[in-house]
GROMACS .gro file of C-alpha atoms in nm:
model
  376
    1UNK     CA    1   0.000   0.000   0.000
    2UNK     CA    2   0.160   0.325  -0.108
    3UNK     CA    3   0.139   0.637   0.106
    4UNK     CA    4  -0.058   0.812  -0.166
    5UNK     CA    5  -0.313   0.530  -0.191
    6UNK     CA    6  -0.356   0.522   0.186
    7UNK     CA    7  -0.412   0.895   0.197
    8UNK     CA    8  -0.661   0.867  -0.087
    9UNK     CA    9  -0.862   0.615   0.117
   10UNK     CA   10  -0.897   0.866   0.397
   11UNK     CA   11  -0.975   1.133   0.141
   12UNK     CA   12  -1.250   0.908   0.005
   13UNK     CA   13  -1.401   0.866   0.352
   14UNK     CA   14  -1.388   1.240   0.403
   15UNK     CA   15  -1.546   1.287   0.061
   16UNK     CA   16  -1.844   1.081   0.173
   17UNK     CA   17  -1.913   1.346   0.437
   18UNK     CA   18  -1.748   1.175   0.735
   19UNK     CA   19  -1.530   1.403   0.946
   20UNK     CA   20  -1.223   1.212   1.064
   21UNK     CA   21  -1.128   1.292   1.422
   22UNK     CA   22  -0.847   1.132   1.621
   23UNK     CA   23  -0.938   0.983   1.957
   24UNK     CA   24  -0.607   1.067   2.120
   25UNK     CA   25  -0.409   1.365   2.244
   26UNK     CA   26  -0.072   1.392   2.414
   27UNK     CA   27   0.183   1.665   2.462
   28UNK     CA   28   0.438   1.443   2.293
   29UNK     CA   29   0.236   1.426   1.972
   30UNK     CA   30   0.189   1.801   1.984
   31UNK     CA   31   0.561   1.862   2.021
   32UNK     CA   32   0.701   1.599   1.782
   33UNK     CA   33   0.478   1.697   1.492
   34UNK     CA   34   0.282   1.371   1.477
   35UNK     CA   35  -0.053   1.542   1.522
   36UNK     CA   36   0.036   1.815   1.274
   37UNK     CA   37   0.130   1.545   1.020
   38UNK     CA   38  -0.204   1.368   1.069
   39UNK     CA   39  -0.380   1.699   1.007
   40UNK     CA   40  -0.168   1.784   0.707
   41UNK     CA   41  -0.157   1.446   0.533
   42UNK     CA   42  -0.427   1.218   0.673
   43UNK     CA   43  -0.741   1.436   0.663
   44UNK     CA   44  -0.773   1.449   1.041
   45UNK     CA   45  -0.995   1.747   1.124
   46UNK     CA   46  -1.050   1.711   1.499
   47UNK     CA   47  -0.941   1.548   1.824
   48UNK     CA   48  -1.129   1.400   2.117
   49UNK     CA   49  -0.991   1.328   2.462
   50UNK     CA   50  -1.112   1.170   2.783
   51UNK     CA   51  -0.967   1.095   3.128
   52UNK     CA   52  -0.830   0.759   3.008
   53UNK     CA   53  -0.635   0.927   2.728
   54UNK     CA   54  -0.489   1.194   2.954
   55UNK     CA   55  -0.400   0.938   3.223
   56UNK     CA   56  -0.204   0.740   2.965
   57UNK     CA   57  -0.033   1.049   2.826
   58UNK     CA   58   0.088   1.172   3.164
   59UNK     CA   59   0.198   0.828   3.282
   60UNK     CA   60   0.406   0.734   2.977
   61UNK     CA   61   0.627   1.036   2.918
   62UNK     CA   62   0.827   1.312   3.084
   63UNK     CA   63   0.669   1.581   2.866
   64UNK     CA   64   0.487   1.721   3.167
   65UNK     CA   65   0.776   1.731   3.415
   66UNK     CA   66   0.865   2.094   3.356
   67UNK     CA   67   0.507   2.210   3.406
   68UNK     CA   68   0.469   1.993   3.715
   69UNK     CA   69   0.778   2.164   3.858
   70UNK     CA   70   0.626   2.508   3.806
   71UNK     CA   71   0.295   2.397   3.956
   72UNK     CA   72   0.467   2.236   4.255
   73UNK     CA   73   0.663   2.555   4.320
   74UNK     CA   74   0.337   2.749   4.312
   75UNK     CA   75   0.181   2.514   4.565
   76UNK     CA   76  -0.090   2.391   4.326
   77UNK     CA   77  -0.319   2.112   4.441
   78UNK     CA   78  -0.377   1.798   4.239
   79UNK     CA   79  -0.710   1.899   4.085
   80UNK     CA   80  -0.574   2.238   3.981
   81UNK     CA   81  -0.265   2.073   3.833
   82UNK     CA   82  -0.478   1.828   3.634
   83UNK     CA   83  -0.682   2.113   3.490
   84UNK     CA   84  -0.369   2.315   3.411
   85UNK     CA   85  -0.200   2.028   3.226
   86UNK     CA   86  -0.504   1.915   3.031
   87UNK     CA   87  -0.627   2.260   2.935
   88UNK     CA   88  -0.281   2.358   2.813
   89UNK     CA   89  -0.274   2.055   2.582
   90UNK     CA   90  -0.624   2.124   2.455
   91UNK     CA   91  -0.544   2.492   2.396
   92UNK     CA   92  -0.231   2.403   2.197
   93UNK     CA   93  -0.426   2.146   1.994
   94UNK     CA   94  -0.702   2.400   1.931
   95UNK     CA   95  -0.441   2.642   1.796
   96UNK     CA   96  -0.306   2.366   1.571
   97UNK     CA   97  -0.656   2.312   1.431
   98UNK     CA   98  -0.735   2.683   1.393
   99UNK     CA   99  -0.693   2.675   1.014
  100UNK     CA  100  -0.925   2.375   0.985
  101UNK     CA  101  -1.177   2.555   1.203
  102UNK     CA  102  -1.170   2.859   0.978
  103UNK     CA  103  -1.176   2.658   0.655
  104UNK     CA  104  -1.481   2.455   0.761
  105UNK     CA  105  -1.675   2.750   0.898
  106UNK     CA  106  -1.648   2.620   1.254
  107UNK     CA  107  -1.783   2.274   1.184
  108UNK     CA  108  -1.451   2.094   1.231
  109UNK     CA  109  -1.112   2.184   1.374
  110UNK     CA  110  -1.255   2.092   1.712
  111UNK     CA  111  -1.078   1.965   2.024
  112UNK     CA  112  -1.275   1.817   2.315
  113UNK     CA  113  -1.204   1.825   2.687
  114UNK     CA  114  -1.415   1.637   2.938
  115UNK     CA  115  -1.553   1.752   3.270
  116UNK     CA  116  -1.440   1.560   3.577
  117UNK     CA  117  -1.631   1.228   3.556
  118UNK     CA  118  -1.678   1.233   3.933
  119UNK     CA  119  -1.935   1.505   3.866
  120UNK     CA  120  -2.148   1.293   3.630
  121UNK     CA  121  -2.433   1.271   3.883
  122UNK     CA  122  -2.412   1.635   3.990
  123UNK     CA  123  -2.582   1.879   3.752
  124UNK     CA  124  -2.475   2.203   3.918
  125UNK     CA  125  -2.108   2.110   3.954
  126UNK     CA  126  -2.099   1.983   3.596
  127UNK     CA  127  -2.226   2.322   3.476
  128UNK     CA  128  -1.971   2.498   3.695
  129UNK     CA  129  -1.681   2.299   3.555
  130UNK     CA  130  -1.804   2.333   3.197
  131UNK     CA  131  -1.784   2.709   3.242
  132UNK     CA  132  -1.437   2.678   3.397
  133UNK     CA  133  -1.297   2.463   3.117
  134UNK     CA  134  -1.453   2.681   2.847
  135UNK     CA  135  -1.306   3.000   2.992
  136UNK     CA  136  -0.969   2.847   3.084
  137UNK     CA  137  -0.896   2.705   2.740
  138UNK     CA  138  -1.045   3.020   2.588
  139UNK     CA  139  -1.061   2.903   2.228
  140UNK     CA  140  -1.376   2.907   2.011
  141UNK     CA  141  -1.298   2.569   1.854
  142UNK     CA  142  -1.318   2.349   2.161
  143UNK     CA  143  -1.596   2.127   2.287
  144UNK     CA  144  -1.657   2.066   2.654
  145UNK     CA  145  -1.758   1.702   2.696
  146UNK     CA  146  -2.052   1.633   2.926
  147UNK     CA  147  -2.171   1.275   2.981
  148UNK     CA  148  -2.528   1.191   2.881
  149UNK     CA  149  -2.635   1.081   3.227
  150UNK     CA  150  -2.980   1.187   3.347
  151UNK     CA  151  -2.810   1.451   3.560
  152UNK     CA  152  -2.602   1.558   3.262
  153UNK     CA  153  -2.903   1.646   3.045
  154UNK     CA  154  -2.997   1.972   3.224
  155UNK     CA  155  -2.628   2.062   3.238
  156UNK     CA  156  -2.612   2.026   2.860
  157UNK     CA  157  -2.913   2.254   2.818
  158UNK     CA  158  -2.768   2.516   3.053
  159UNK     CA  159  -2.424   2.513   2.890
  160UNK     CA  160  -2.570   2.546   2.541
  161UNK     CA  161  -2.796   2.828   2.662
  162UNK     CA  162  -2.481   3.017   2.767
  163UNK     CA  163  -2.314   2.972   2.429
  164UNK     CA  164  -2.077   2.691   2.534
  165UNK     CA  165  -2.022   2.434   2.260
  166UNK     CA  166  -2.074   2.081   2.389
  167UNK     CA  167  -1.968   1.729   2.294
  168UNK     CA  168  -2.224   1.505   2.463
  169UNK     CA  169  -2.049   1.179   2.545
  170UNK     CA  170  -2.137   0.829   2.669
  171UNK     CA  171  -2.459   0.783   2.470
  172UNK     CA  172  -2.562   0.420   2.437
  173UNK     CA  173  -2.940   0.405   2.396
  174UNK     CA  174  -3.178   0.550   2.140
  175UNK     CA  175  -3.404   0.694   2.409
  176UNK     CA  176  -3.112   0.871   2.573
  177UNK     CA  177  -2.995   0.999   2.235
  178UNK     CA  178  -3.336   1.156   2.176
  179UNK     CA  179  -3.321   1.313   2.521
  180UNK     CA  180  -2.976   1.454   2.440
  181UNK     CA  181  -3.099   1.607   2.115
  182UNK     CA  182  -3.396   1.757   2.299
  183UNK     CA  183  -3.162   1.902   2.563
  184UNK     CA  184  -2.965   2.066   2.283
  185UNK     CA  185  -3.278   2.216   2.128
  186UNK     CA  186  -3.392   2.339   2.470
  187UNK     CA  187  -3.054   2.508   2.516
  188UNK     CA  188  -3.069   2.673   2.175
  189UNK     CA  189  -3.414   2.812   2.246
  190UNK     CA  190  -3.296   2.956   2.577
  191UNK     CA  191  -2.988   3.104   2.408
  192UNK     CA  192  -3.206   3.261   2.143
  193UNK     CA  193  -3.427   3.423   2.406
  194UNK     CA  194  -3.111   3.554   2.578
  195UNK     CA  195  -3.000   3.720   2.256
  196UNK     CA  196  -2.703   3.488   2.195
  197UNK     CA  197  -2.600   3.433   1.833
  198UNK     CA  198  -2.698   3.072   1.760
  199UNK     CA  199  -2.453   3.045   1.471
  200UNK     CA  200  -2.164   3.043   1.719
  201UNK     CA  201  -2.290   2.737   1.907
  202UNK     CA  202  -2.191   2.387   1.798
  203UNK     CA  203  -2.251   2.041   1.937
  204UNK     CA  204  -2.194   1.674   1.862
  205UNK     CA  205  -2.365   1.372   2.016
  206UNK     CA  206  -2.116   1.090   2.077
  207UNK     CA  207  -2.289   0.756   2.025
  208UNK     CA  208  -2.074   0.465   2.142
  209UNK     CA  209  -2.051   0.165   1.911
  210UNK     CA  210  -1.807  -0.116   1.989
  211UNK     CA  211  -1.890  -0.132   2.359
  212UNK     CA  212  -2.246  -0.228   2.266
  213UNK     CA  213  -2.117  -0.533   2.080
  214UNK     CA  214  -1.882  -0.625   2.363
  215UNK     CA  215  -2.167  -0.640   2.615
  216UNK     CA  216  -2.424  -0.800   2.385
  217UNK     CA  217  -2.179  -1.057   2.246
  218UNK     CA  218  -2.105  -1.167   2.601
  219UNK     CA  219  -2.476  -1.228   2.658
  220UNK     CA  220  -2.516  -1.405   2.323
  221UNK     CA  221  -2.228  -1.639   2.408
  222UNK     CA  222  -2.412  -1.736   2.726
  223UNK     CA  223  -2.721  -1.836   2.525
  224UNK     CA  224  -2.519  -2.092   2.326
  225UNK     CA  225  -2.743  -2.128   2.021
  226UNK     CA  226  -2.668  -2.092   1.650
  227UNK     CA  227  -2.916  -1.806   1.626
  228UNK     CA  228  -2.741  -1.620   1.906
  229UNK     CA  229  -2.400  -1.684   1.753
  230UNK     CA  230  -2.517  -1.545   1.418
  231UNK     CA  231  -2.611  -1.213   1.579
  232UNK     CA  232  -2.270  -1.142   1.729
  233UNK     CA  233  -2.096  -0.826   1.619
  234UNK     CA  234  -2.406  -0.670   1.463
  235UNK     CA  235  -2.588  -0.482   1.738
  236UNK     CA  236  -2.348  -0.190   1.774
  237UNK     CA  237  -2.377  -0.096   1.408
  238UNK     CA  238  -2.756  -0.146   1.403
  239UNK     CA  239  -2.793   0.071   1.711
  240UNK     CA  240  -2.586   0.351   1.558
  241UNK     CA  241  -2.776   0.336   1.230
  242UNK     CA  242  -3.105   0.375   1.417
  243UNK     CA  243  -2.956   0.671   1.601
  244UNK     CA  244  -2.892   0.834   1.265
  245UNK     CA  245  -3.254   0.769   1.170
  246UNK     CA  246  -3.358   0.946   1.491
  247UNK     CA  247  -3.121   1.232   1.406
  248UNK     CA  248  -3.288   1.277   1.069
  249UNK     CA  249  -3.630   1.282   1.228
  250UNK     CA  250  -3.540   1.528   1.505
  251UNK     CA  251  -3.360   1.771   1.279
  252UNK     CA  252  -3.640   1.794   1.024
  253UNK     CA  253  -3.921   1.905   1.257
  254UNK     CA  254  -4.085   2.250   1.251
  255UNK     CA  255  -3.924   2.315   1.588
  256UNK     CA  256  -3.580   2.260   1.439
  257UNK     CA  257  -3.654   2.453   1.121
  258UNK     CA  258  -3.737   2.761   1.327
  259UNK     CA  259  -3.403   2.738   1.508
  260UNK     CA  260  -3.215   2.673   1.183
  261UNK     CA  261  -3.371   2.987   1.035
  262UNK     CA  262  -3.219   3.176   1.328
  263UNK     CA  263  -2.872   3.043   1.244
  264UNK     CA  264  -2.855   2.723   1.454
  265UNK     CA  265  -2.649   2.423   1.345
  266UNK     CA  266  -2.753   2.060   1.374
  267UNK     CA  267  -2.602   1.854   1.653
  268UNK     CA  268  -2.399   1.611   1.444
  269UNK     CA  269  -2.389   1.243   1.538
  270UNK     CA  270  -2.040   1.127   1.633
  271UNK     CA  271  -1.943   0.760   1.621
  272UNK     CA  272  -1.727   0.692   1.927
  273UNK     CA  273  -1.564   0.373   2.050
  274UNK     CA  274  -1.490   0.269   1.692
  275UNK     CA  275  -1.182   0.062   1.765
  276UNK     CA  276  -1.267  -0.308   1.731
  277UNK     CA  277  -1.248  -0.490   2.064
  278UNK     CA  278  -1.285  -0.845   1.925
  279UNK     CA  279  -0.994  -0.942   1.696
  280UNK     CA  280  -1.228  -1.179   1.511
  281UNK     CA  281  -1.396  -0.879   1.351
  282UNK     CA  282  -1.258  -0.668   1.064
  283UNK     CA  283  -1.061  -0.388   1.223
  284UNK     CA  284  -1.231  -0.120   1.014
  285UNK     CA  285  -1.592  -0.241   1.040
  286UNK     CA  286  -1.710   0.042   1.268
  287UNK     CA  287  -1.596   0.282   0.997
  288UNK     CA  288  -1.695   0.088   0.686
  289UNK     CA  289  -2.050   0.018   0.807
  290UNK     CA  290  -2.128   0.368   0.936
  291UNK     CA  291  -2.048   0.587   0.637
  292UNK     CA  292  -2.305   0.861   0.585
  293UNK     CA  293  -2.288   1.229   0.506
  294UNK     CA  294  -2.289   1.460   0.808
  295UNK     CA  295  -2.129   1.252   1.083
  296UNK     CA  296  -1.802   1.241   1.273
  297UNK     CA  297  -1.604   0.923   1.327
  298UNK     CA  298  -1.349   0.959   1.607
  299UNK     CA  299  -1.090   0.683   1.581
  300UNK     CA  300  -0.792   0.562   1.780
  301UNK     CA  301  -0.476   0.611   1.575
  302UNK     CA  302  -0.450   0.234   1.516
  303UNK     CA  303  -0.798   0.223   1.365
  304UNK     CA  304  -0.737   0.533   1.155
  305UNK     CA  305  -0.421   0.384   1.006
  306UNK     CA  306  -0.605   0.058   0.938
  307UNK     CA  307  -0.873   0.256   0.755
  308UNK     CA  308  -0.603   0.431   0.553
  309UNK     CA  309  -0.454   0.096   0.459
  310UNK     CA  310  -0.750  -0.129   0.383
  311UNK     CA  311  -1.092   0.022   0.457
  312UNK     CA  312  -1.377  -0.135   0.260
  313UNK     CA  313  -1.554   0.186   0.163
  314UNK     CA  314  -1.873   0.134  -0.035
  315UNK     CA  315  -2.040   0.472  -0.013
  316UNK     CA  316  -2.337   0.533   0.216
  317UNK     CA  317  -2.385   0.227   0.439
  318UNK     CA  318  -2.652   0.375   0.668
  319UNK     CA  319  -2.951   0.475   0.458
  320UNK     CA  320  -3.167   0.180   0.361
  321UNK     CA  321  -3.069  -0.019   0.672
  322UNK     CA  322  -3.322   0.106   0.927
  323UNK     CA  323  -3.580  -0.174   0.894
  324UNK     CA  324  -3.311  -0.442   0.908
  325UNK     CA  325  -3.150  -0.275   1.209
  326UNK     CA  326  -3.480  -0.261   1.396
  327UNK     CA  327  -3.546  -0.629   1.322
  328UNK     CA  328  -3.206  -0.719   1.462
  329UNK     CA  329  -3.267  -0.541   1.792
  330UNK     CA  330  -3.611  -0.703   1.813
  331UNK     CA  331  -3.453  -1.043   1.754
  332UNK     CA  332  -3.213  -0.983   2.041
  333UNK     CA  333  -3.505  -0.903   2.271
  334UNK     CA  334  -3.678  -1.227   2.172
  335UNK     CA  335  -3.363  -1.417   2.263
  336UNK     CA  336  -3.368  -1.260   2.608
  337UNK     CA  337  -3.104  -0.991   2.556
  338UNK     CA  338  -3.260  -0.682   2.712
  339UNK     CA  339  -3.166  -0.367   2.523
  340UNK     CA  340  -3.251  -0.147   2.821
  341UNK     CA  341  -3.045  -0.355   3.060
  342UNK     CA  342  -2.751  -0.357   2.819
  343UNK     CA  343  -2.748   0.020   2.770
  344UNK     CA  344  -2.802   0.093   3.140
  345UNK     CA  345  -2.513  -0.140   3.225
  346UNK     CA  346  -2.287   0.023   2.967
  347UNK     CA  347  -2.356   0.373   3.099
  348UNK     CA  348  -2.285   0.271   3.457
  349UNK     CA  349  -1.966   0.090   3.359
  350UNK     CA  350  -1.847   0.379   3.143
  351UNK     CA  351  -1.886   0.630   3.424
  352UNK     CA  352  -1.700   0.399   3.665
  353UNK     CA  353  -1.424   0.344   3.409
  354UNK     CA  354  -1.373   0.717   3.356
  355UNK     CA  355  -1.379   0.779   3.731
  356UNK     CA  356  -1.107   0.516   3.769
  357UNK     CA  357  -0.905   0.678   3.491
  358UNK     CA  358  -0.945   1.016   3.661
  359UNK     CA  359  -0.815   0.863   3.984
  360UNK     CA  360  -0.516   0.721   3.794
  361UNK     CA  361  -0.459   1.062   3.638
  362UNK     CA  362  -0.472   1.225   3.981
  363UNK     CA  363  -0.227   0.967   4.120
  364UNK     CA  364   0.013   1.033   3.831
  365UNK     CA  365  -0.005   1.408   3.885
  366UNK     CA  366   0.036   1.364   4.262
  367UNK     CA  367   0.354   1.166   4.205
  368UNK     CA  368   0.482   1.418   3.950
  369UNK     CA  369   0.421   1.709   4.187
  370UNK     CA  370   0.598   1.521   4.465
  371UNK     CA  371   0.900   1.449   4.247
  372UNK     CA  372   0.913   1.812   4.138
  373UNK     CA  373   0.897   1.924   4.499
  374UNK     CA  374   1.185   1.697   4.595
  375UNK     CA  375   1.387   1.818   4.296
  376UNK     CA  376   1.356   2.175   4.415
   0.00000   0.00000   0.00000
């Protein structure tokens, strides 16, 4: 596979209307030019982060030692140091993507930073930290990530109403996706009444894909029938396709048309968790099977490079699949795999996982501050 052919594959995906975002950010990649190269040669037009990504970045390199020394000398606490390190990286990445942001009229060139996952059940504190992150990074092309928990929904509405652009994360179910979209519309209407320019507000709704298959496949394996086995690896894609159907319905209503006439932008669906967890599956299937104009696919670097090398792109693979996708989810219910239980379980596990990653991040920063203090 030549470099030019690989790049053309990513260009083809982009040409189908899929914005390619990288699900990774580290100070090392900012400094060594890796991220700039992906932007310049691989059609990457955005970056997403989460506590797991930042925990890995801080634990694996010494790129943060100098800053930790300055923070230790200033007597910064752990939480303040975490915010300082992560917002600096996001600000630098946002500056790197500034040209993309301008070229796409604000649609892409976006960098996301997530609120502290320990606040996922606290609406008021989530709003407070969304404001803090937005003002601290102080760049128009960032997204503040708020999880789509029940407590997160009113926080999303409030942040949008104040003109803060939001990446809604950890969406697993269709009902919750509809609630997220409604929270966005509520926020836009409040912003409009407050006299805020709606054209400056952007949002994406991050619908998780591979984790759905991981949980459902586990339950199908326990059933031990040929019918169950035949359904493995299909639910995540079907679920995402039905989310796109819901997106089309929501953003074609008279309510939406009135907001669009006032300058509002749709809340684009974003396919998250698109790295394949089961090695038995094609490593590009969560890209190949979810190609449709107007979405974002945020990929780990490994998945993105696999797509560049051997993606099986066949044009739009979402439209025309809704009836089949619905039948598949119905079939799972008949086999005893509860959709509601699966999505509730995934949300709970995701919050716990990010809380654990935040704790690991805090431990890493604590150790770095201690080392810096000793070095002084």
